[in-house]
PDB file of N, CA and C in Angstrom:
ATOM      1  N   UNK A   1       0.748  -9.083  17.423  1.00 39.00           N
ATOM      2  CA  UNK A   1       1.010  -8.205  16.320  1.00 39.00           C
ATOM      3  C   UNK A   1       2.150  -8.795  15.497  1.00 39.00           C
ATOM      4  N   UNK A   2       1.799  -8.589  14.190  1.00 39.00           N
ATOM      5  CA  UNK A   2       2.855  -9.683  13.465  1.00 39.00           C
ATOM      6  C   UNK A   2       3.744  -8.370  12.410  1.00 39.00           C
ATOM      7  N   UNK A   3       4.964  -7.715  12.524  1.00 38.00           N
ATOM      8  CA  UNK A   3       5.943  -7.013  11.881  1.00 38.00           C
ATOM      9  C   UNK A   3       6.602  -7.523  10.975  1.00 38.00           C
ATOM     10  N   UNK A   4       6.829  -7.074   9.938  1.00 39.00           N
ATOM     11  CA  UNK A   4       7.524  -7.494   8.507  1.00 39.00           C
ATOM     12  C   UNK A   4       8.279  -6.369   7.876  1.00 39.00           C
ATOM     13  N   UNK A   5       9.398  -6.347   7.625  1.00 40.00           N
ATOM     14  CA  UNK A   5      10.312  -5.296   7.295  1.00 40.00           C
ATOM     15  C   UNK A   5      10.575  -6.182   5.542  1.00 40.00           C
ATOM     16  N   UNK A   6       9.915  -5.311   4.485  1.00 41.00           N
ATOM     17  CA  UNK A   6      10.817  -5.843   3.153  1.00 41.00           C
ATOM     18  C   UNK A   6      11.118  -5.024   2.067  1.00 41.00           C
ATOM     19  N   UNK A   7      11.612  -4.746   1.048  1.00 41.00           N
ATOM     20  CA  UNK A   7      11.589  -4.199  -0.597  1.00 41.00           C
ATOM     21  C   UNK A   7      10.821  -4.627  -1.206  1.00 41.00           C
ATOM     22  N   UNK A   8       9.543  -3.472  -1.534  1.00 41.00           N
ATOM     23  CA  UNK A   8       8.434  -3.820  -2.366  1.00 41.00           C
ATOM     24  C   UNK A   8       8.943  -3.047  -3.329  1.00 41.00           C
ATOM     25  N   UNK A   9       8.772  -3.252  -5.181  1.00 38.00           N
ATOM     26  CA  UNK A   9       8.478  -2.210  -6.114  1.00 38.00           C
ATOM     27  C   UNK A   9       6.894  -2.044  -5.621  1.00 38.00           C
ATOM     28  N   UNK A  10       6.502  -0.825  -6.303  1.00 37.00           N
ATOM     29  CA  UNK A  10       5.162  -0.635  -6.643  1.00 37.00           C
ATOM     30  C   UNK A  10       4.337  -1.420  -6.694  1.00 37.00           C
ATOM     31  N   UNK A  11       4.520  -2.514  -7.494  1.00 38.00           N
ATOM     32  CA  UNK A  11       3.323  -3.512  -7.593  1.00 38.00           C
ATOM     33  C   UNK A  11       3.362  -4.807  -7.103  1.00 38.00           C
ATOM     34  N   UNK A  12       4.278  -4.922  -6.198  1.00 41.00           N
ATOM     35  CA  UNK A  12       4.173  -5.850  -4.982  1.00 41.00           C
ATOM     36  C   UNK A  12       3.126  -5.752  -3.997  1.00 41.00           C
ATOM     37  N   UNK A  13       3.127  -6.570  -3.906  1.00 42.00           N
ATOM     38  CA  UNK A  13       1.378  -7.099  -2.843  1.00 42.00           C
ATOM     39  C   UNK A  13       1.584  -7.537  -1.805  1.00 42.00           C
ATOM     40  N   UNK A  14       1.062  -6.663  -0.959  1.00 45.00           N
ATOM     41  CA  UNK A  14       0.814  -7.693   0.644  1.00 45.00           C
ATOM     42  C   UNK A  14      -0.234  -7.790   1.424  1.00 45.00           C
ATOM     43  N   UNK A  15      -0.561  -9.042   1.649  1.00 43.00           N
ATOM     44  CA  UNK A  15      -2.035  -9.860   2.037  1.00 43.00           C
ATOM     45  C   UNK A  15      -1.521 -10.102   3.510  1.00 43.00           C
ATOM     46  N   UNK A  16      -2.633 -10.109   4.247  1.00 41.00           N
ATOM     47  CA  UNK A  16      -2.812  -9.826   5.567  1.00 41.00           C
ATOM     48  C   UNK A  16      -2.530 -11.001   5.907  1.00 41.00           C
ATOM     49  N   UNK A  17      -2.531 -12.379   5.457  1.00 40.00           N
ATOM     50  CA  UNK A  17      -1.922 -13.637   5.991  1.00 40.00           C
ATOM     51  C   UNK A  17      -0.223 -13.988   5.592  1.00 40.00           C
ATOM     52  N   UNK A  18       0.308 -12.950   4.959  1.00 44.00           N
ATOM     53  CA  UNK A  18       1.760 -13.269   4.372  1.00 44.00           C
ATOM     54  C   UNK A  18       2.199 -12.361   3.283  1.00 44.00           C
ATOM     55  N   UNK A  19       2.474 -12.538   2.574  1.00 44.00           N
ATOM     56  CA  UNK A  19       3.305 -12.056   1.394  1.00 44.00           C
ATOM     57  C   UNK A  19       2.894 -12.735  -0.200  1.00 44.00           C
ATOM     58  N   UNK A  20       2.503 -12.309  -1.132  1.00 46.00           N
ATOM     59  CA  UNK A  20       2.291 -12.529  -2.583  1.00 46.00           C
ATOM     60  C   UNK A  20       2.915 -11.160  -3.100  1.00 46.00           C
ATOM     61  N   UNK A  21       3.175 -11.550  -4.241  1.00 47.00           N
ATOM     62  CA  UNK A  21       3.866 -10.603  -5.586  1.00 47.00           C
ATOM     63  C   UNK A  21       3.039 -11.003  -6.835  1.00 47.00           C
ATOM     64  N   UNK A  22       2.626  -9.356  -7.211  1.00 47.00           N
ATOM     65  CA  UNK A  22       2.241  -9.263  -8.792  1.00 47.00           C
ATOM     66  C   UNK A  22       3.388  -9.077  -9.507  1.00 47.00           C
ATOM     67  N   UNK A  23       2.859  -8.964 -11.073  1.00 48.00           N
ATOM     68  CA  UNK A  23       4.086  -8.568 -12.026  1.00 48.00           C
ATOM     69  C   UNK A  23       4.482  -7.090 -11.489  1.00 48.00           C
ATOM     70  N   UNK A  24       5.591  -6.787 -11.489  1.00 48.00           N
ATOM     71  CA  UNK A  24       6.440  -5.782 -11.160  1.00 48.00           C
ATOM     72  C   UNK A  24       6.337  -5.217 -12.429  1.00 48.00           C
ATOM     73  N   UNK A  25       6.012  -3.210 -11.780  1.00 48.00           N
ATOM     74  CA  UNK A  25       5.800  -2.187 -12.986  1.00 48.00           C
ATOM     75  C   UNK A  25       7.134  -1.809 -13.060  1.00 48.00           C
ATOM     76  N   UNK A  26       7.506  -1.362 -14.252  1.00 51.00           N
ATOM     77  CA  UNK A  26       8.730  -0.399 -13.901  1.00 51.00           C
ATOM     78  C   UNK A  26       8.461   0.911 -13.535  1.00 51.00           C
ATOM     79  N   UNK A  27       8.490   1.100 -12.326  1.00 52.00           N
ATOM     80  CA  UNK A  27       7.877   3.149 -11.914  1.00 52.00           C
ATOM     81  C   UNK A  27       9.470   3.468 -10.777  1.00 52.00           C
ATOM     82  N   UNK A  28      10.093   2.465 -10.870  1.00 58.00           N
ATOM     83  CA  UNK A  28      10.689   3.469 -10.064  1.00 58.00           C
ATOM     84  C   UNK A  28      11.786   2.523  -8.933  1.00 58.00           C
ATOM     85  N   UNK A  29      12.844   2.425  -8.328  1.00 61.00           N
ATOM     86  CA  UNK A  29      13.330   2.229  -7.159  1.00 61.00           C
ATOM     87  C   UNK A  29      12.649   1.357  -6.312  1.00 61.00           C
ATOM     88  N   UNK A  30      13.178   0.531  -5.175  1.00 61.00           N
ATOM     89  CA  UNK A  30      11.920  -0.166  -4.842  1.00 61.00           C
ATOM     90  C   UNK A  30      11.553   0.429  -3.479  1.00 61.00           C
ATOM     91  N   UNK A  31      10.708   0.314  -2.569  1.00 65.00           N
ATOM     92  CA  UNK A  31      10.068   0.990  -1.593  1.00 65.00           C
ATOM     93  C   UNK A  31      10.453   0.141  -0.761  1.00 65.00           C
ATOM     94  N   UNK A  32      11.000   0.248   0.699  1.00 70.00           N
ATOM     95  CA  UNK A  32      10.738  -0.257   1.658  1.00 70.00           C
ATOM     96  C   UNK A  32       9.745   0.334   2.301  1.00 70.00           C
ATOM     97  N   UNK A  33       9.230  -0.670   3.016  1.00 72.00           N
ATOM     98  CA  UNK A  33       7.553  -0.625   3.602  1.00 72.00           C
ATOM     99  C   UNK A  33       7.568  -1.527   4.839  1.00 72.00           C
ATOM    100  N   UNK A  34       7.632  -1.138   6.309  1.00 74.00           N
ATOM    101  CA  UNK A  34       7.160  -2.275   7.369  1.00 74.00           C
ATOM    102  C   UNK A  34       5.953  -2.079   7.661  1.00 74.00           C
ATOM    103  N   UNK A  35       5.620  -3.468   7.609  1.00 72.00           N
ATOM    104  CA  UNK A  35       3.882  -3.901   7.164  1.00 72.00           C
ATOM    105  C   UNK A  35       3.905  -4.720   8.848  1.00 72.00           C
ATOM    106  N   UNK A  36       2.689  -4.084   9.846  1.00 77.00           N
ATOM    107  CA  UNK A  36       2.265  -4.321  10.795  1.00 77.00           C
ATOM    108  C   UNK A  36       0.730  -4.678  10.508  1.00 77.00           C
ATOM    109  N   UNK A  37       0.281  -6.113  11.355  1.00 75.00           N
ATOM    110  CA  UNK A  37      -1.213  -6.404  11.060  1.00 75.00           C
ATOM    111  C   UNK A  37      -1.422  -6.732  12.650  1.00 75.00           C
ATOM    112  N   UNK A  38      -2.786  -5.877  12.918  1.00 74.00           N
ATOM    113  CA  UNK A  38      -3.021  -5.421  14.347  1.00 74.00           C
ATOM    114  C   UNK A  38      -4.644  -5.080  14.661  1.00 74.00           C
ATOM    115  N   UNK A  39      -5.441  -6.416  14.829  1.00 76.00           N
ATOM    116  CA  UNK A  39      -6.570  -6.330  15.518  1.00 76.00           C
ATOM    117  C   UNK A  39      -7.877  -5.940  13.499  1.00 76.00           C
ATOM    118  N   UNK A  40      -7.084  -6.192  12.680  1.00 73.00           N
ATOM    119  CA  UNK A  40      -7.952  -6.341  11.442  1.00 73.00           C
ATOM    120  C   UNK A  40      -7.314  -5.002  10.890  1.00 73.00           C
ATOM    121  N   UNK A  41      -6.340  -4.271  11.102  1.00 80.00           N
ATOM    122  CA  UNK A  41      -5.999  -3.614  10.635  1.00 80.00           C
ATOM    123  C   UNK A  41      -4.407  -3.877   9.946  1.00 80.00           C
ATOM    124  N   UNK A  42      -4.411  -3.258   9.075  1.00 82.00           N
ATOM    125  CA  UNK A  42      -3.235  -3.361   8.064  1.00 82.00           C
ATOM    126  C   UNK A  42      -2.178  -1.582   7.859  1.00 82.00           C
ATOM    127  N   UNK A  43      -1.145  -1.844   9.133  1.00 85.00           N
ATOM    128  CA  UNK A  43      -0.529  -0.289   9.207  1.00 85.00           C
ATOM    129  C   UNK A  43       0.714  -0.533   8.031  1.00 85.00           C
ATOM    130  N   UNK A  44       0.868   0.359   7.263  1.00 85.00           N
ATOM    131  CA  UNK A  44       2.617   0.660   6.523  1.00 85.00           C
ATOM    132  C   UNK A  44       3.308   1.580   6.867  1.00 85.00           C
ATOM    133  N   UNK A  45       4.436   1.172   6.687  1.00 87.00           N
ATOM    134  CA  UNK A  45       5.398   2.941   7.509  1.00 87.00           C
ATOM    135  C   UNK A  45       6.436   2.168   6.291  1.00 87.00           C
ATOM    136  N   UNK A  46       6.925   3.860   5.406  1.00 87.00           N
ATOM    137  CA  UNK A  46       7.595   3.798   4.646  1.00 87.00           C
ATOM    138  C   UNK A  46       7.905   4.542   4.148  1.00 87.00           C
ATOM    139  N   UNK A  47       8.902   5.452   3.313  1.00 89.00           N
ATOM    140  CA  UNK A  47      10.170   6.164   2.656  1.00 89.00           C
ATOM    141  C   UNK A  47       8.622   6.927   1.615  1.00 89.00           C
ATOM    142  N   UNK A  48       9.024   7.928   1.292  1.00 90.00           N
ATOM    143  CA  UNK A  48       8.321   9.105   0.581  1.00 90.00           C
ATOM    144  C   UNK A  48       9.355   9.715  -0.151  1.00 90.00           C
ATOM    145  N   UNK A  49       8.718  10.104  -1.426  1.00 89.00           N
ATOM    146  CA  UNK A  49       9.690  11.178  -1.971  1.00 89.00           C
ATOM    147  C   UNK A  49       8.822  12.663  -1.686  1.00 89.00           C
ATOM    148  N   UNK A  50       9.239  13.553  -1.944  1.00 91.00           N
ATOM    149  CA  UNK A  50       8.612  14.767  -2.114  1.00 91.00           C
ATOM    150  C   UNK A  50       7.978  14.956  -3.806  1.00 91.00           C
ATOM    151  N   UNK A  51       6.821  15.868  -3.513  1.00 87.00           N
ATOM    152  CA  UNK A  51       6.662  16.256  -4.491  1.00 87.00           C
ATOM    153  C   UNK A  51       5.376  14.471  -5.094  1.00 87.00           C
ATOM    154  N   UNK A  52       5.474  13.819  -4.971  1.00 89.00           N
ATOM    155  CA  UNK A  52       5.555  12.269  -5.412  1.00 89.00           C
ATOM    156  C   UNK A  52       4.367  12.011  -4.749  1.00 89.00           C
ATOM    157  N   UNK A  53       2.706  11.529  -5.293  1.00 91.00           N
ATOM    158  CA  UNK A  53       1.695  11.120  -4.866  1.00 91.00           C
ATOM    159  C   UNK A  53       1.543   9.161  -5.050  1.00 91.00           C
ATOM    160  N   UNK A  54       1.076   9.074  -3.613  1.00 89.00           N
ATOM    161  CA  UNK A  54       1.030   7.098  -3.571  1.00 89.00           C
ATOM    162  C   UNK A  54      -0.556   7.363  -3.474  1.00 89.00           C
ATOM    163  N   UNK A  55      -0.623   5.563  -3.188  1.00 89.00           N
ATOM    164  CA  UNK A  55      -2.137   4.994  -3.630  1.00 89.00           C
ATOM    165  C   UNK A  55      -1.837   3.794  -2.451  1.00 89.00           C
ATOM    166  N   UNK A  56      -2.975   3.407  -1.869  1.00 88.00           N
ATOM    167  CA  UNK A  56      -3.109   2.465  -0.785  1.00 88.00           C
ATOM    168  C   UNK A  56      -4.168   1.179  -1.861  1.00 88.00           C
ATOM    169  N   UNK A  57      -3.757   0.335  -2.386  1.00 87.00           N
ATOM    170  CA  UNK A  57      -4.829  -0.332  -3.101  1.00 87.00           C
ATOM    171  C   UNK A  57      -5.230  -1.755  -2.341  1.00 87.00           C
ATOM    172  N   UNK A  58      -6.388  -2.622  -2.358  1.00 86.00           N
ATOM    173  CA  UNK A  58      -7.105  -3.745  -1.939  1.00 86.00           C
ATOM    174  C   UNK A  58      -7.414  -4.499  -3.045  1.00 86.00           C
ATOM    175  N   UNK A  59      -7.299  -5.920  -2.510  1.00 86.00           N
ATOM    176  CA  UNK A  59      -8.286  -6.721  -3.708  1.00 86.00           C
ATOM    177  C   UNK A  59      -8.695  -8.251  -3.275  1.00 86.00           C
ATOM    178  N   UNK A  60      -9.293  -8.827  -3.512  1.00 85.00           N
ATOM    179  CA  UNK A  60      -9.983  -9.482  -2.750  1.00 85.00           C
ATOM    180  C   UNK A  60      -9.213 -11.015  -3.770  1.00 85.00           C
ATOM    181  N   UNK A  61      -8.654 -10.822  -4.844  1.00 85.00           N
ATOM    182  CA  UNK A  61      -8.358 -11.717  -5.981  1.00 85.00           C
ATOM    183  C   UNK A  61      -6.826 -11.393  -6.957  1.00 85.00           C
ATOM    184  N   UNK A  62      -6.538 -10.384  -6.580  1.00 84.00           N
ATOM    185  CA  UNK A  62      -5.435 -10.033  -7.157  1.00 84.00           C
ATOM    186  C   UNK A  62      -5.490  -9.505  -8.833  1.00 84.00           C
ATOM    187  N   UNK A  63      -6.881  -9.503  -9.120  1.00 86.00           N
ATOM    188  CA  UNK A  63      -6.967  -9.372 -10.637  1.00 86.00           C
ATOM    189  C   UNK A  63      -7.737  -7.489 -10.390  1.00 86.00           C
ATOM    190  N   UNK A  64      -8.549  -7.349  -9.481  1.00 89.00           N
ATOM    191  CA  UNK A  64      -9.272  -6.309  -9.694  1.00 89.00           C
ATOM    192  C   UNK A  64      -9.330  -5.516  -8.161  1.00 89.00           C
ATOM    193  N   UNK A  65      -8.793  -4.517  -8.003  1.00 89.00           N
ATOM    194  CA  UNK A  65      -8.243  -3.639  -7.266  1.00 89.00           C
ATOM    195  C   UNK A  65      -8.925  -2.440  -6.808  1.00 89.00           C
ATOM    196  N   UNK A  66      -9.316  -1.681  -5.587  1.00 90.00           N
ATOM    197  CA  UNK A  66     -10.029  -0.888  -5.191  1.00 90.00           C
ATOM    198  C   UNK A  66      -9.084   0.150  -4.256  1.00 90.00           C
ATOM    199  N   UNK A  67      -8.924   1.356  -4.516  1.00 90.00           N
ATOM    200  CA  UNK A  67      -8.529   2.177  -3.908  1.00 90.00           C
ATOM    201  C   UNK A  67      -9.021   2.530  -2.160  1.00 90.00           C
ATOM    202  N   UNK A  68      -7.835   2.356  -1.394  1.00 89.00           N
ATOM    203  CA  UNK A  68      -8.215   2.039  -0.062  1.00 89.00           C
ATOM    204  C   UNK A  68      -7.817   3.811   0.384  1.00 89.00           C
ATOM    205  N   UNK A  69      -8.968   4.384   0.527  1.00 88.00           N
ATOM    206  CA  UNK A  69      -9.127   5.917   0.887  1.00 88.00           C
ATOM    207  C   UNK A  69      -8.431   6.853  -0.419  1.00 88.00           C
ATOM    208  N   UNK A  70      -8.153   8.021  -0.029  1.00 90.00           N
ATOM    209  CA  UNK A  70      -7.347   8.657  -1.118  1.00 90.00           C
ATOM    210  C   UNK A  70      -6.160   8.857  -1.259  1.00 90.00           C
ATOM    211  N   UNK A  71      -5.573   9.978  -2.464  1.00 91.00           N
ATOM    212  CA  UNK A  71      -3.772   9.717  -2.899  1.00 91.00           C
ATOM    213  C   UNK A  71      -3.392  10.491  -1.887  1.00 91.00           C
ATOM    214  N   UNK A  72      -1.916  10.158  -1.449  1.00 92.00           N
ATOM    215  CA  UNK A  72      -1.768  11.166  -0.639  1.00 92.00           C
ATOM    216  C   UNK A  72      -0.030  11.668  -1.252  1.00 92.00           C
ATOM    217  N   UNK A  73       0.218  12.754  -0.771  1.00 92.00           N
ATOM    218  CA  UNK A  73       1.759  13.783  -1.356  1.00 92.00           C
ATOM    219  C   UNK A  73       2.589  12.996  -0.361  1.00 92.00           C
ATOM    220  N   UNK A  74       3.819  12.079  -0.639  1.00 93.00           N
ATOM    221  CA  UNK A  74       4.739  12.155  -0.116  1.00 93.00           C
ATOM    222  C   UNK A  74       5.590  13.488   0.227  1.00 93.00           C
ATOM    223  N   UNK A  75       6.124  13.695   1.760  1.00 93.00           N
ATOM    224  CA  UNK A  75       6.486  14.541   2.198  1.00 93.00           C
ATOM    225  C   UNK A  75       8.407  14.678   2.228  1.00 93.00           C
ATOM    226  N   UNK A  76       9.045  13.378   1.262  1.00 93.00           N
ATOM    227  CA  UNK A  76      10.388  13.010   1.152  1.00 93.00           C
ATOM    228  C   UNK A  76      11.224  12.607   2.302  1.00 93.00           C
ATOM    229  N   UNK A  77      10.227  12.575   3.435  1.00 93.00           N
ATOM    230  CA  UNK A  77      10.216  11.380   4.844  1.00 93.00           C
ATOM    231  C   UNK A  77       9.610  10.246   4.994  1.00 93.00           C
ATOM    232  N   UNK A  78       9.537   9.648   6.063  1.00 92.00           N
ATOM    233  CA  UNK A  78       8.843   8.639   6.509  1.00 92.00           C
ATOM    234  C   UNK A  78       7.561   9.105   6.737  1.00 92.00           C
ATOM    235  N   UNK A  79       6.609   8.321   6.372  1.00 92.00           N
ATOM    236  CA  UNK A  79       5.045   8.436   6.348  1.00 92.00           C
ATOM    237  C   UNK A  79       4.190   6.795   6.748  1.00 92.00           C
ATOM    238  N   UNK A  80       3.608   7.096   7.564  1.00 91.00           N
ATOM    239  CA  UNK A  80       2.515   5.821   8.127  1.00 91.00           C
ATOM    240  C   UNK A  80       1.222   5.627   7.703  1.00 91.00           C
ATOM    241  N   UNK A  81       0.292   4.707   6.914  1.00 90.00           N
ATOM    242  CA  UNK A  81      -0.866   4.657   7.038  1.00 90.00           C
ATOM    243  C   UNK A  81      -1.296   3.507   7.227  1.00 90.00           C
ATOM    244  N   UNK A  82      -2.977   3.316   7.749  1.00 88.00           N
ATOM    245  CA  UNK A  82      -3.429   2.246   8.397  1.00 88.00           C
ATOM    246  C   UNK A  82      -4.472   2.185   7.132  1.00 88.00           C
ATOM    247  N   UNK A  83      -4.681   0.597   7.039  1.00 85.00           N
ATOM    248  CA  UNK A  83      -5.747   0.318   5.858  1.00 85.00           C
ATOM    249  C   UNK A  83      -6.536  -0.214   6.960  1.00 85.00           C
ATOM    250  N   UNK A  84      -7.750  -0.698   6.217  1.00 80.00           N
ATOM    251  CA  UNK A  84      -8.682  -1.201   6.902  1.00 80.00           C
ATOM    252  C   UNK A  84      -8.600  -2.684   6.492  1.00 80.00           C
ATOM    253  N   UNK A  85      -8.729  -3.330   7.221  1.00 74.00           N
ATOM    254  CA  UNK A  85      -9.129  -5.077   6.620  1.00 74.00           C
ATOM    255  C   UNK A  85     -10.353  -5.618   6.591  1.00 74.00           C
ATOM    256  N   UNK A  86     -10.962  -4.834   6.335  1.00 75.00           N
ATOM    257  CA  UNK A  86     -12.413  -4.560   5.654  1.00 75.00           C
ATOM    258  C   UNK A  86     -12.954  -6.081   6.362  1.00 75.00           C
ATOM    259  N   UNK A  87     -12.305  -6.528   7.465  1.00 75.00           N
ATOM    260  CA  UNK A  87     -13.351  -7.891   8.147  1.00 75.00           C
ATOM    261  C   UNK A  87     -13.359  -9.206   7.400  1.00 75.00           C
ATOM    262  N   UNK A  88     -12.054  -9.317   6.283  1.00 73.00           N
ATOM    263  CA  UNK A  88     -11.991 -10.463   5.688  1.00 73.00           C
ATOM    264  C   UNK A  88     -11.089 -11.560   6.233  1.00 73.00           C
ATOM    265  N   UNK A  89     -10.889 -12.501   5.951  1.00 72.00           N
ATOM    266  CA  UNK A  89     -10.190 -13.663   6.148  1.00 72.00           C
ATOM    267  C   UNK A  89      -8.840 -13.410   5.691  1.00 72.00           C
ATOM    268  N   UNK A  90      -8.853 -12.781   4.326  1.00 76.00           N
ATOM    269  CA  UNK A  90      -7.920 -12.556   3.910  1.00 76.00           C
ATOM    270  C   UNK A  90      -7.919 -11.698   2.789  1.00 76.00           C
ATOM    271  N   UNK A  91      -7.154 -10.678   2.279  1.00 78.00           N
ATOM    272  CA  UNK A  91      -6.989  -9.393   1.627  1.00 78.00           C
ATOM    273  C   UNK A  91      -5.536  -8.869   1.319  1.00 78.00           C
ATOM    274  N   UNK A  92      -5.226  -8.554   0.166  1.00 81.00           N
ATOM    275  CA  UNK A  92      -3.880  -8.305  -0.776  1.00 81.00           C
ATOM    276  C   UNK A  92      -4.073  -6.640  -0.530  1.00 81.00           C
ATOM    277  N   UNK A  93      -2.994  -6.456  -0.458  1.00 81.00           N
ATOM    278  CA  UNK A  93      -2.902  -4.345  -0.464  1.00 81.00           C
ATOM    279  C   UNK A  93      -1.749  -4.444  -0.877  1.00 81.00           C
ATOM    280  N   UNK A  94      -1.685  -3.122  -1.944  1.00 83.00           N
ATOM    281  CA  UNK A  94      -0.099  -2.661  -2.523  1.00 83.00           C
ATOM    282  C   UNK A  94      -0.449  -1.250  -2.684  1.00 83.00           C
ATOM    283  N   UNK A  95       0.979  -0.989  -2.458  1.00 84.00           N
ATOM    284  CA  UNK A  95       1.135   0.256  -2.389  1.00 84.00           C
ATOM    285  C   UNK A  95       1.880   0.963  -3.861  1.00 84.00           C
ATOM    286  N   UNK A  96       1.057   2.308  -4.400  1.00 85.00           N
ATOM    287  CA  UNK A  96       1.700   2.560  -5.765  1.00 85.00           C
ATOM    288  C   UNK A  96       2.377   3.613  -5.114  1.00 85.00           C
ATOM    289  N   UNK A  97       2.958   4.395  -6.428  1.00 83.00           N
ATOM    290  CA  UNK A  97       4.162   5.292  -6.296  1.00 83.00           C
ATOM    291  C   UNK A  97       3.394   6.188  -7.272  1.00 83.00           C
ATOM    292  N   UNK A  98       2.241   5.970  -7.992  1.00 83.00           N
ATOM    293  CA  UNK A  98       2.065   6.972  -9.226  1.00 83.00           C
ATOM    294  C   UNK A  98       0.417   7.375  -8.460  1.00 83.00           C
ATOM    295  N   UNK A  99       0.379   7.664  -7.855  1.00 82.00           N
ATOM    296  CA  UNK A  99      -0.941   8.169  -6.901  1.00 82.00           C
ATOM    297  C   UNK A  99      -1.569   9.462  -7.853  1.00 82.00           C
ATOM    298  N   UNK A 100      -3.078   9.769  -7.671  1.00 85.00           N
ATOM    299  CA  UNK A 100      -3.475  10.697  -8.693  1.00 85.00           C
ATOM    300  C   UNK A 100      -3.710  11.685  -8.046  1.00 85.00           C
ATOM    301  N   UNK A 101      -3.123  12.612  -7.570  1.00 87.00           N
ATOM    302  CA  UNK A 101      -2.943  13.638  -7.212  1.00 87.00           C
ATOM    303  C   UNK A 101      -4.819  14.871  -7.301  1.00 87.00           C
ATOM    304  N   UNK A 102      -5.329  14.106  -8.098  1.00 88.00           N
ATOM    305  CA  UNK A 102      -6.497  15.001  -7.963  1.00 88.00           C
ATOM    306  C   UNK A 102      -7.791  13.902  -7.176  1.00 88.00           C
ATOM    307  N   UNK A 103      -7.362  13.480  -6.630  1.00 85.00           N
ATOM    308  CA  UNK A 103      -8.126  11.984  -5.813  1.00 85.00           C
ATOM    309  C   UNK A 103      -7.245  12.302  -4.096  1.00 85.00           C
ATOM    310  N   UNK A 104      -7.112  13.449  -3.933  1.00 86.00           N
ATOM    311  CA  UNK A 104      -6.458  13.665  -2.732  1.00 86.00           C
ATOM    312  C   UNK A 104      -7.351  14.328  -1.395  1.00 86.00           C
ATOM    313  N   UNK A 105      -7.724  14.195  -0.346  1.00 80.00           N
ATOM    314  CA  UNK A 105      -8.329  14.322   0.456  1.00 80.00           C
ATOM    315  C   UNK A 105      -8.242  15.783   1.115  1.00 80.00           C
ATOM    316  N   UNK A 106      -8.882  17.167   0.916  1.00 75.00           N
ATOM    317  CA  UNK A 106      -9.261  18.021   1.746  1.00 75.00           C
ATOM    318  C   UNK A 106      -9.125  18.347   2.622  1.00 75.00           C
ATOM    319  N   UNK A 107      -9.050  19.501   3.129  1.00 61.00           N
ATOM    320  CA  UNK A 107      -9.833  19.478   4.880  1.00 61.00           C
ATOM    321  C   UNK A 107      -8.717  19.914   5.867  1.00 61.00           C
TER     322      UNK A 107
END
């Protein structure tokens, strides 16, 4: 299992073989995020605001981006989620801060 503790803004990227960076949005403060990769899976554990909806995103190229499940409400704690590594070689995920709140999961 390979652990990585860093400061992402928003539109920092992390690929399941290392670390790449997009252009940086201005949305906000930067996020710490420890990024665990474990058996094809891709876990984050990281800082929440309240009130404040994120986005789990994928991309296979860094140009065109797919929402990895739905937005979810930061709770203004620590919060964990596991992406999938959809069985590739290799795959970019970033995490947003401006999540769409009506793309939020039920139930």
């Amino acid at each position: 299992m390979k652990t990585t503790t860093l400061l992402v803004t928003a539109a920092m990227v992390m690929m399941m073989t290392g670390l790449a960076r997009a252009e940086p949005i201005g949305v906000g403060a930067p996020l710490e995020v420890n990024l665990q990769i474990h058996q094809g899976a891709v876990a984050l554990d990281f800082d929440t605001a309240a009130e404040k909806y994120y986005q789990i995103e994928f991309s296979q190229d860094l140009v065109t981006w797919d929402r990895e499940g739905y937005s979810f409400k930061g709770t203004g704690g620590r919060m964990s989620k596991v992406a999938s590594g959809r069985g590739l070689a290799r795959g970019y995920y970033r995490l947003r801060d401006d999540g769409d709140p009506q793309n939020v999961a039920t139930g």
